Amino acid sequence: MRTCLILILWCCSSVLVYANTYYEDYSGQGHWYLSLGYEAGKLDQSLTGQGNYDVAAPVIALGGVGPQAVRFEVSWARLADSSGDWITSGMDADLWLPGDPTRRLRPYLIIGAGLQRYYGDRSSAKAESFFNQEGADNEAVSYKFGLALVGNITRTLEADVSFLHRIMKWDANTENDDGREANATVNALRFSLRQLF
């Protein structure tokens, strides 16, 4: 009888702990955070006239969670292909708009903008080289849209997977189509770990 009573009490306490955990607020509101991630995807570009690339990037971000659990984040990423023919490095400022901010697993809409710098083969003496164009500028404005799914491992440690669509625009003509602005689009998946403080 005593064993049965202990078992019933243990089951009841487990249910209460689970219920309290389920209703905890996982939004992170009022916290700032540091995030490390890795992004991989496909680049479609008309800047160099050399086709498309598979690209990858390490990502470091610093952010905070404000009212209504909206997140503001500043991130740095170095986007490069495996051969080193295409390399950009830049900063983005993003807003993360939550779907249901208090749940342990929750969706976000990401919108952002930033500045990127292209670090391709600047030593090339070819006439078609982007950097040999008169007035060429290797800085680009970028725009980002995405969806993320964030889950809490603990109260202050999060993991997420994001699908991102980035557009980069240079103030220059492409090599193949004079008069059109150079641009690039990147569709990528990002995996991140985030520590809240």
Short mmCIF file of N, CA and C in Angstrom, two decimals, residues 38-40 73 96 108 110 144-150 159-165 187-192 194:
data_model
loop_
_atom_site.label_atom_id
_atom_site.label_comp_id
_atom_site.label_asym_id
_atom_site.label_seq_id
_atom_site.Cartn_x
_atom_site.Cartn_y
_atom_site.Cartn_z
N TYR A 38 25.63 28.39 -38.98
CA TYR A 38 26.23 27.98 -40.25
C TYR A 38 25.15 28.00 -41.31
N GLU A 39 25.46 28.63 -42.43
CA GLU A 39 24.49 28.79 -43.52
C GLU A 39 25.04 28.14 -44.79
N ALA A 40 24.18 27.45 -45.53
CA ALA A 40 24.58 26.83 -46.80
C ALA A 40 23.45 26.97 -47.79
N GLU A 73 18.28 41.85 -34.30
CA GLU A 73 19.55 41.13 -34.36
C GLU A 73 20.49 41.79 -35.36
N TRP A 96 13.00 39.85 -36.08
CA TRP A 96 12.38 38.53 -35.99
C TRP A 96 11.00 38.73 -35.38
N TYR A 108 9.07 32.12 -36.56
CA TYR A 108 9.37 33.55 -36.71
C TYR A 108 9.40 33.91 -38.19
N ILE A 110 11.33 36.59 -40.60
CA ILE A 110 12.55 37.40 -40.55
C ILE A 110 12.54 38.39 -41.71
N LYS A 144 16.87 40.87 -46.89
CA LYS A 144 16.71 39.49 -46.47
C LYS A 144 15.27 39.24 -46.02
N PHE A 145 14.75 38.08 -46.41
CA PHE A 145 13.43 37.61 -45.98
C PHE A 145 13.59 36.16 -45.58
N GLY A 146 12.87 35.73 -44.56
CA GLY A 146 13.02 34.34 -44.17
C GLY A 146 11.99 33.87 -43.17
N LEU A 147 12.04 32.57 -42.93
CA LEU A 147 11.20 31.91 -41.93
C LEU A 147 12.11 31.09 -41.03
N ALA A 148 11.85 31.11 -39.73
CA ALA A 148 12.67 30.36 -38.78
C ALA A 148 11.77 29.57 -37.84
N LEU A 149 12.29 28.44 -37.40
CA LEU A 149 11.64 27.64 -36.37
C LEU A 149 12.64 27.53 -35.22
N VAL A 150 12.27 28.10 -34.07
CA VAL A 150 13.16 28.17 -32.91
C VAL A 150 12.63 27.26 -31.81
N ALA A 159 17.97 26.53 -30.17
CA ALA A 159 18.46 26.08 -31.47
C ALA A 159 17.41 26.45 -32.50
N ASP A 160 17.87 26.77 -33.71
CA ASP A 160 16.88 27.10 -34.75
C ASP A 160 17.36 26.67 -36.12
N VAL A 161 16.39 26.50 -36.99
CA VAL A 161 16.64 26.28 -38.41
C VAL A 161 15.87 27.36 -39.16
N SER A 162 16.53 27.99 -40.14
CA SER A 162 15.92 29.10 -40.88
C SER A 162 16.08 28.87 -42.37
N PHE A 163 15.05 29.27 -43.13
CA PHE A 163 15.18 29.36 -44.58
C PHE A 163 15.26 30.84 -44.91
N LEU A 164 16.32 31.25 -45.63
CA LEU A 164 16.55 32.66 -45.93
C LEU A 164 16.65 32.92 -47.42
N HIS A 165 16.07 34.02 -47.85
CA HIS A 165 16.21 34.49 -49.23
C HIS A 165 16.85 35.87 -49.15
N ASN A 187 19.50 31.61 -51.82
CA ASN A 187 18.52 30.84 -51.04
C ASN A 187 19.32 29.87 -50.18
N ALA A 188 19.12 29.96 -48.86
CA ALA A 188 19.98 29.18 -47.96
C ALA A 188 19.23 28.67 -46.75
N LEU A 189 19.78 27.60 -46.18
CA LEU A 189 19.34 27.10 -44.87
C LEU A 189 20.39 27.47 -43.84
N ARG A 190 19.94 27.92 -42.68
CA ARG A 190 20.85 28.28 -41.60
C ARG A 190 20.49 27.48 -40.35
N PHE A 191 21.52 26.97 -39.69
CA PHE A 191 21.36 26.29 -38.40
C PHE A 191 22.12 27.10 -37.35
N SER A 192 21.49 27.40 -36.22
CA SER A 192 22.11 28.25 -35.20
C SER A 192 21.87 27.72 -33.79
N ARG A 194 21.84 29.55 -29.91
CA ARG A 194 21.70 30.89 -29.34
C ARG A 194 21.68 30.80 -27.82
#
